[in-house]
mmCIF file of C-alpha atoms in Angstrom:
data_model
loop_
_atom_site.group_PDB
_atom_site.id
_atom_site.type_symbol
_atom_site.label_atom_id
_atom_site.label_comp_id
_atom_site.label_asym_id
_atom_site.label_seq_id
_atom_site.Cartn_x
_atom_site.Cartn_y
_atom_site.Cartn_z
ATOM 1 C CA MET A 1 0.000 0.000 0.000
ATOM 2 C CA SER A 2 2.901 2.337 0.635
ATOM 3 C CA LYS A 3 3.687 2.473 -3.087
ATOM 4 C CA ASN A 4 0.562 4.579 -3.732
ATOM 5 C CA VAL A 5 1.055 6.975 -0.821
ATOM 6 C CA ASP A 6 1.702 10.630 -1.731
ATOM 7 C CA VAL A 7 4.257 11.677 0.861
ATOM 8 C CA THR A 8 4.914 15.396 1.323
ATOM 9 C CA SER A 9 8.487 16.014 2.422
ATOM 10 C CA SER A 10 9.250 18.198 5.412
ATOM 11 C CA THR A 11 12.442 19.726 6.740
ATOM 12 C CA ARG A 12 11.334 18.993 10.302
ATOM 13 C CA SER A 13 11.516 15.187 10.067
ATOM 14 C CA ARG A 14 11.274 12.248 7.740
ATOM 15 C CA VAL A 15 8.010 10.409 7.413
ATOM 16 C CA ASP A 16 7.543 7.383 9.636
ATOM 17 C CA GLN A 17 6.911 4.502 7.234
ATOM 18 C CA VAL A 18 4.773 2.548 9.701
ATOM 19 C CA LEU A 19 2.480 5.524 10.135
ATOM 20 C CA ALA A 20 2.527 6.285 6.417
ATOM 21 C CA ASP A 21 1.255 2.779 5.699
ATOM 22 C CA ALA A 22 -1.590 3.068 8.235
ATOM 23 C CA ILE A 23 -4.048 4.473 5.686
ATOM 24 C CA ASP A 24 -6.820 2.039 6.578
ATOM 25 C CA ALA A 25 -6.627 2.904 10.278
ATOM 26 C CA ALA A 26 -6.719 6.609 9.511
ATOM 27 C CA ARG A 27 -9.672 6.162 7.130
ATOM 28 C CA ALA A 28 -11.600 4.166 9.724
ATOM 29 C CA ALA A 29 -11.072 6.942 12.246
ATOM 30 C CA ALA A 30 -12.340 9.509 9.740
ATOM 31 C CA VAL A 31 -15.432 7.418 9.007
ATOM 32 C CA GLU A 32 -16.120 7.091 12.719
ATOM 33 C CA ALA A 33 -15.871 10.847 13.096
ATOM 34 C CA ALA A 34 -18.332 11.288 10.212
ATOM 35 C CA VAL A 35 -20.765 8.953 11.986
ATOM 36 C CA GLU A 36 -20.504 10.984 15.184
ATOM 37 C CA GLU A 37 -21.147 14.194 13.227
ATOM 38 C CA GLY A 38 -24.661 13.042 12.356
ATOM 39 C CA GLY A 39 -25.744 16.523 11.256
ATOM 40 C CA LEU A 40 -23.298 16.666 8.353
ATOM 41 C CA PRO A 41 -25.008 16.588 4.922
ATOM 42 C CA LEU A 42 -23.425 13.459 3.391
ATOM 43 C CA ALA A 43 -23.133 13.235 -0.370
ATOM 44 C CA GLY A 44 -22.931 9.464 -0.752
ATOM 45 C CA ALA A 45 -25.812 7.045 -0.857
ATOM 46 C CA ASP A 46 -24.193 4.371 1.333
ATOM 47 C CA GLY A 47 -24.180 6.366 4.541
ATOM 48 C CA ASP A 48 -21.393 7.953 6.516
ATOM 49 C CA ALA A 49 -18.586 5.947 4.895
ATOM 50 C CA ASP A 50 -19.107 7.866 1.661
ATOM 51 C CA ALA A 51 -18.292 11.114 3.474
ATOM 52 C CA VAL A 52 -14.617 10.065 3.427
ATOM 53 C CA GLY A 53 -13.200 10.030 -0.101
ATOM 54 C CA GLU A 54 -9.898 8.977 -1.615
ATOM 55 C CA HIS A 55 -6.593 9.258 0.194
ATOM 56 C CA LEU A 56 -4.786 12.417 -0.900
ATOM 57 C CA GLN A 57 -1.442 12.610 0.927
ATOM 58 C CA VAL A 58 0.455 12.023 4.128
ATOM 59 C CA VAL A 59 2.415 14.812 5.790
ATOM 60 C CA PRO A 60 5.053 14.294 8.507
ATOM 61 C CA GLU A 61 4.397 16.514 11.511
ATOM 62 C CA GLY A 62 7.260 15.387 13.769
ATOM 63 C CA GLU A 63 9.025 12.316 15.034
ATOM 64 C CA ARG A 64 6.591 9.382 14.747
ATOM 65 C CA LEU A 65 3.765 11.815 13.981
ATOM 66 C CA VAL A 66 2.028 12.125 10.595
ATOM 67 C CA THR A 67 -1.266 13.467 9.188
ATOM 68 C CA HIS A 68 -3.279 11.617 6.544
ATOM 69 C CA PHE A 69 -5.537 13.658 4.280
ATOM 70 C CA PHE A 70 -8.708 12.257 2.675
ATOM 71 C CA ALA A 71 -11.140 13.947 0.319
ATOM 72 C CA ALA A 72 -14.329 15.127 2.040
ATOM 73 C CA ASN A 73 -17.421 14.112 0.047
ATOM 74 C CA LEU A 74 -19.763 16.490 1.806
ATOM 75 C CA ALA A 75 -22.316 18.770 0.200
ATOM 76 C CA GLY A 76 -21.189 22.365 0.628
ATOM 77 C CA TYR A 77 -17.593 21.366 1.492
ATOM 78 C CA ARG A 78 -16.023 21.375 -1.957
ATOM 79 C CA GLY A 79 -12.244 21.134 -1.731
ATOM 80 C CA TRP A 80 -12.229 20.317 2.001
ATOM 81 C CA ARG A 81 -10.253 17.406 3.433
ATOM 82 C CA TRP A 82 -10.407 15.073 6.399
ATOM 83 C CA ALA A 83 -7.143 15.428 8.332
ATOM 84 C CA VAL A 84 -6.325 12.461 10.580
ATOM 85 C CA THR A 85 -3.206 12.857 12.737
ATOM 86 C CA ILE A 86 -1.740 9.612 14.092
ATOM 87 C CA THR A 87 1.301 8.559 16.119
ATOM 88 C CA ARG A 88 2.891 5.507 17.736
ATOM 89 C CA VAL A 89 5.200 4.783 20.666
ATOM 90 C CA PRO A 90 8.808 3.743 19.966
ATOM 91 C CA ARG A 91 9.309 0.117 18.811
ATOM 92 C CA SER A 92 5.560 -0.358 18.473
ATOM 93 C CA ARG A 93 3.517 -0.840 15.313
ATOM 94 C CA GLN A 94 0.224 0.035 16.999
ATOM 95 C CA VAL A 95 -1.219 3.323 15.744
ATOM 96 C CA THR A 96 -2.821 5.904 18.032
ATOM 97 C CA ILE A 97 -5.316 8.461 16.703
ATOM 98 C CA CYS A 98 -4.458 11.971 17.904
ATOM 99 C CA GLU A 99 -6.870 14.310 16.108
ATOM 100 C CA ILE A 100 -9.498 14.276 13.353
ATOM 101 C CA VAL A 101 -10.594 17.557 11.775
ATOM 102 C CA LEU A 102 -12.032 18.962 8.558
ATOM 103 C CA LEU A 103 -9.631 21.419 6.914
ATOM 104 C CA PRO A 104 -9.964 23.518 3.735
ATOM 105 C CA GLY A 105 -7.729 22.478 0.862
ATOM 106 C CA PRO A 106 -5.937 24.773 -1.595
ATOM 107 C CA ASP A 107 -9.046 25.085 -3.805
ATOM 108 C CA ALA A 108 -11.675 24.870 -1.062
ATOM 109 C CA MET A 109 -14.760 27.045 -0.888
ATOM 110 C CA ILE A 110 -14.437 29.078 2.287
ATOM 111 C CA ALA A 111 -16.155 32.163 3.608
ATOM 112 C CA PRO A 112 -14.344 35.460 3.039
ATOM 113 C CA GLN A 113 -12.352 36.879 5.912
ATOM 114 C CA TRP A 114 -14.571 38.752 8.338
ATOM 115 C CA VAL A 115 -14.130 42.514 8.296
ATOM 116 C CA PRO A 116 -15.412 44.664 11.210
ATOM 117 C CA TRP A 117 -18.360 46.872 10.301
ATOM 118 C CA GLU A 118 -16.443 50.077 10.989
ATOM 119 C CA GLU A 119 -13.994 49.064 8.241
ATOM 120 C CA ARG A 120 -16.771 48.115 5.815
ATOM 121 C CA VAL A 121 -18.776 51.317 6.045
ATOM 122 C CA ARG A 122 -18.300 53.711 3.131
ATOM 123 C CA PRO A 123 -19.150 57.388 2.561
ATOM 124 C CA GLY A 124 -22.872 57.720 1.990
ATOM 125 C CA ASP A 125 -23.821 54.562 3.923
ATOM 126 C CA LEU A 126 -25.048 56.475 6.982
ATOM 127 C CA GLY A 127 -28.811 56.834 6.861
ATOM 128 C CA VAL A 128 -31.484 58.594 8.881
ATOM 129 C CA GLY A 129 -31.408 57.381 12.488
ATOM 130 C CA ASP A 130 -28.067 55.551 12.122
ATOM 131 C CA LEU A 131 -25.318 56.071 14.702
ATOM 132 C CA MET A 132 -21.612 55.836 13.848
ATOM 133 C CA PRO A 133 -19.440 56.149 16.974
ATOM 134 C CA THR A 134 -16.046 57.770 16.464
ATOM 135 C CA PRO A 135 -13.185 55.808 18.068
ATOM 136 C CA SER A 136 -11.242 57.556 20.800
ATOM 137 C CA ASP A 137 -7.969 57.050 18.896
ATOM 138 C CA ASP A 138 -9.237 58.402 15.560
ATOM 139 C CA ASP A 139 -6.255 59.948 13.755
ATOM 140 C CA ARG A 140 -8.496 62.626 12.265
ATOM 141 C CA LEU A 141 -9.218 64.176 15.677
ATOM 142 C CA ILE A 142 -7.159 65.745 18.445
ATOM 143 C CA PRO A 143 -8.180 67.256 21.829
ATOM 144 C CA GLY A 144 -9.704 70.706 21.416
ATOM 145 C CA TYR A 145 -8.759 72.326 24.732
ATOM 146 C CA LEU A 146 -8.417 71.582 28.431
ATOM 147 C CA MET A 147 -11.599 71.887 30.468
ATOM 148 C CA SER A 148 -11.668 74.567 33.158
ATOM 149 C CA ASP A 149 -13.566 74.699 36.442
ATOM 150 C CA ASP A 150 -14.188 78.438 35.967
ATOM 151 C CA PRO A 151 -17.639 79.099 34.405
ATOM 152 C CA ALA A 152 -16.438 82.428 33.022
ATOM 153 C CA VAL A 153 -13.553 80.716 31.218
ATOM 154 C CA GLU A 154 -15.910 78.093 29.820
ATOM 155 C CA GLU A 155 -18.271 80.764 28.494
ATOM 156 C CA VAL A 156 -15.451 82.621 26.777
ATOM 157 C CA ALA A 157 -14.134 79.341 25.380
ATOM 158 C CA TRP A 158 -17.453 78.648 23.692
ATOM 159 C CA GLU A 159 -17.560 82.169 22.262
ATOM 160 C CA LEU A 160 -14.084 81.658 20.785
ATOM 161 C CA GLY A 161 -15.046 78.323 19.279
ATOM 162 C CA LEU A 162 -13.002 76.284 21.760
ATOM 163 C CA GLY A 163 -15.926 74.470 23.353
ATOM 164 C CA ARG A 164 -15.510 71.248 21.380
ATOM 165 C CA THR A 165 -13.857 68.345 23.149
ATOM 166 C CA ARG A 166 -12.039 67.310 19.974
ATOM 167 C CA VAL A 167 -11.187 69.072 16.743
ATOM 168 C CA MET A 168 -9.776 67.860 13.445
ATOM 169 C CA SER A 169 -6.080 67.095 13.409
ATOM 170 C CA ARG A 170 -3.718 68.246 10.681
ATOM 171 C CA GLU A 171 -3.954 64.782 9.127
ATOM 172 C CA GLY A 172 -7.743 64.907 9.225
ATOM 173 C CA ARG A 173 -7.862 68.339 7.591
ATOM 174 C CA SER A 174 -5.376 67.266 4.941
ATOM 175 C CA ASP A 175 -7.407 64.166 4.074
ATOM 176 C CA ALA A 176 -10.632 66.177 3.863
ATOM 177 C CA ALA A 177 -9.023 68.865 1.700
ATOM 178 C CA GLN A 178 -7.605 66.300 -0.717
ATOM 179 C CA ARG A 179 -10.951 64.472 -0.914
ATOM 180 C CA TRP A 180 -12.847 67.688 -1.656
ATOM 181 C CA TYR A 181 -10.284 68.894 -4.164
ATOM 182 C CA ASP A 182 -10.372 65.608 -6.097
ATOM 183 C CA GLY A 183 -14.164 65.300 -5.955
ATOM 184 C CA ASP A 184 -17.109 66.871 -7.754
ATOM 185 C CA HIS A 185 -16.447 70.312 -6.221
ATOM 186 C CA GLY A 186 -12.833 70.694 -7.293
ATOM 187 C CA PRO A 187 -11.207 72.201 -10.389
ATOM 188 C CA GLU A 188 -11.472 68.990 -12.467
ATOM 189 C CA ALA A 189 -15.235 68.581 -12.069
ATOM 190 C CA PRO A 190 -17.059 68.560 -15.441
ATOM 191 C CA ILE A 191 -19.050 71.701 -14.586
ATOM 192 C CA ALA A 192 -15.834 73.542 -13.703
ATOM 193 C CA THR A 193 -13.963 72.560 -16.864
ATOM 194 C CA ALA A 194 -16.968 73.577 -18.992
ATOM 195 C CA ALA A 195 -17.245 77.017 -17.359
ATOM 196 C CA PRO A 196 -15.320 80.058 -18.661
ATOM 197 C CA ARG A 197 -11.716 80.240 -17.475
ATOM 198 C CA THR A 198 -12.456 83.473 -15.643
ATOM 199 C CA ALA A 199 -15.461 81.988 -13.807
ATOM 200 C CA ARG A 200 -13.506 80.698 -10.788
ATOM 201 C CA CYS A 201 -15.080 80.607 -7.338
ATOM 202 C CA VAL A 202 -12.325 82.697 -5.735
ATOM 203 C CA SER A 203 -13.509 85.758 -7.686
ATOM 204 C CA CYS A 204 -17.239 85.071 -7.299
ATOM 205 C CA GLY A 205 -19.357 87.290 -5.082
ATOM 206 C CA PHE A 206 -21.258 84.260 -3.796
ATOM 207 C CA TYR A 207 -18.070 82.558 -2.521
ATOM 208 C CA LEU A 208 -17.974 82.369 1.298
ATOM 209 C CA PRO A 209 -14.425 81.447 2.477
ATOM 210 C CA LEU A 210 -14.098 78.908 5.272
ATOM 211 C CA ALA A 211 -12.447 79.726 8.578
ATOM 212 C CA GLY A 212 -9.108 78.393 9.737
ATOM 213 C CA SER A 213 -6.421 76.822 7.597
ATOM 214 C CA LEU A 214 -8.895 75.604 4.974
ATOM 215 C CA ARG A 215 -9.750 79.222 4.176
ATOM 216 C CA GLN A 216 -6.820 79.382 1.751
ATOM 217 C CA ALA A 217 -8.326 76.795 -0.586
ATOM 218 C CA PHE A 218 -12.021 76.292 0.182
ATOM 219 C CA GLY A 219 -15.249 78.141 0.699
ATOM 220 C CA VAL A 220 -18.992 77.536 0.573
ATOM 221 C CA CYS A 221 -21.127 78.441 -2.412
ATOM 222 C CA GLY A 222 -24.019 80.732 -1.514
ATOM 223 C CA ASN A 223 -25.638 81.095 -4.925
ATOM 224 C CA LEU A 224 -29.223 79.843 -4.947
ATOM 225 C CA PHE A 225 -29.049 79.010 -8.641
ATOM 226 C CA ALA A 226 -25.641 77.301 -8.616
ATOM 227 C CA PRO A 227 -25.519 73.473 -8.484
ATOM 228 C CA ASP A 228 -23.020 73.707 -5.589
ATOM 229 C CA ASP A 229 -25.217 75.919 -3.402
ATOM 230 C CA GLY A 230 -24.495 75.153 0.268
ATOM 231 C CA ARG A 231 -21.480 72.945 -0.508
ATOM 232 C CA ALA A 232 -17.768 73.375 0.060
ATOM 233 C CA VAL A 233 -15.956 74.199 -3.190
ATOM 234 C CA SER A 234 -12.312 74.781 -4.003
ATOM 235 C CA TRP A 235 -11.138 78.266 -4.871
ATOM 236 C CA ASP A 236 -10.418 77.198 -8.486
ATOM 237 C CA HIS A 237 -13.759 75.459 -8.956
ATOM 238 C CA GLY A 238 -16.251 77.238 -11.173
ATOM 239 C CA CYS A 239 -19.600 77.193 -12.916
ATOM 240 C CA GLY A 240 -21.757 79.263 -15.220
ATOM 241 C CA ALA A 241 -23.516 80.967 -12.282
ATOM 242 C CA HIS A 242 -20.454 83.088 -11.442
ATOM 243 C CA SER A 243 -21.439 86.526 -10.184
ATOM 244 C CA GLU A 244 -19.263 88.293 -12.782
ATOM 245 C CA VAL A 245 -20.330 86.277 -15.816
ATOM 246 C CA LEU A 246 -22.474 88.895 -17.541
ATOM 247 C CA ALA A 247 -24.450 88.206 -20.682
ATOM 248 C CA GLU A 248 -25.189 90.740 -23.400
ATOM 249 C CA PRO A 249 -28.559 92.371 -22.690
ATOM 250 C CA ALA A 250 -31.273 91.297 -25.083
ATOM 251 C CA PRO A 251 -32.461 94.052 -27.397
ATOM 252 C CA GLU A 252 -35.731 95.638 -26.380
ATOM 253 C CA VAL A 253 -38.726 94.864 -28.599
ATOM 254 C CA ASP A 254 -41.306 97.597 -28.964
ATOM 255 C CA GLU A 255 -44.793 96.260 -28.462
ATOM 256 C CA LEU A 256 -46.982 97.421 -31.311
ATOM 257 C CA PRO A 257 -50.594 98.374 -30.615
ATOM 258 C CA THR A 258 -53.313 96.094 -31.889
ATOM 259 C CA VAL A 259 -54.704 97.327 -35.230
ATOM 260 C CA TYR A 260 -58.181 96.487 -36.437
ATOM 261 C CA ASP A 261 -58.826 96.791 -40.185
ATOM 262 C CA ASP A 262 -62.567 97.045 -40.734
ATOM 263 C CA GLY A 263 -62.027 96.691 -44.485
ATOM 264 C CA GLU A 264 -61.266 92.993 -44.027
ATOM 265 C CA LEU A 265 -64.593 92.287 -42.298
ATOM 266 C CA ASP A 266 -67.874 91.482 -44.059
ATOM 267 C CA PRO A 267 -71.022 92.467 -42.186
ATOM 268 C CA VAL A 268 -73.484 89.618 -41.679
ATOM 269 C CA THR A 269 -77.140 90.129 -40.943
ATOM 270 C CA ALA A 270 -78.336 88.260 -37.921
ATOM 271 C CA GLY A 271 -80.567 85.368 -38.885
ATOM 272 C CA GLY A 272 -79.506 85.525 -42.563
ATOM 273 C CA PRO A 273 -78.047 82.688 -44.664
ATOM 274 C CA VAL A 274 -74.804 81.114 -43.414
ATOM 275 C CA PRO A 275 -71.868 81.812 -45.830
ATOM 276 C CA THR A 276 -70.175 78.791 -47.376
ATOM 277 C CA GLY A 277 -66.797 78.067 -48.958
ATOM 278 C CA LEU A 278 -64.215 80.830 -48.927
ATOM 279 C CA ASP A 279 -66.519 83.289 -47.198
ATOM 280 C CA ALA A 280 -67.038 80.851 -44.334
ATOM 281 C CA GLU A 281 -63.255 80.490 -43.837
ATOM 282 C CA ARG A 282 -62.764 84.277 -43.831
ATOM 283 C CA LEU A 283 -65.496 84.802 -41.257
ATOM 284 C CA ASP A 284 -64.594 81.754 -39.169
ATOM 285 C CA VAL A 285 -68.240 81.007 -38.449
ATOM 286 C CA SER A 286 -67.625 77.363 -37.643
#
């Protein structure tokens, strides 16, 4: 039987030939484990024995310690393998079963690695009523100021805008600025590239610069008719609603008074015969 055994070499130790030849004992242990796992959906028609397929390989794990791998014929476990680890005492040919487990093979179907929800959430996923806690070690935030036990100091702090426990860090501001600049409200947005070169937000009367360090590059659009109304835009963004984009005034059209030409009207006697043909079209008596 040892001639058909696929032995995987290992630098830790050489395979024990007695254990390598114990394929039948390892298979019997795997079948017994399949019987004990009565809830497993078995693919074969002959019962639990069909859950253990062909022998795949034997791998040395240490001195007088090897693992036999068998194909797992289980519905939903494509590419999985029964792993039966066996050993023996020195100068003995009796095999001892150490462990029996189901393990995924190289081409097994396995579930994707679990990712925490806070790493899966993406911009725009937050809906009405949802809560997204900010971690205490968020790199985008730093402490705003030290709390004081003086009410007067606290009141002044709020007036100066220092009442927040945390504010955005330099890294957080840099990330936000880069995201805005590269997005739909930056200089490469389609509406900005289609606008006149002189129609940049920095020279627009509706441009409201931000406070702080972002003031140098960003502001908020305050034009009711602009598509970016109420949104942060870069200074070199632009659109056709720029305050200084002036169109040529349309020429005034004099409204002419209504003229009635009585010569084009034919008097008709009430109760007389109804005109036909061309006369009927001219009088529109239909």
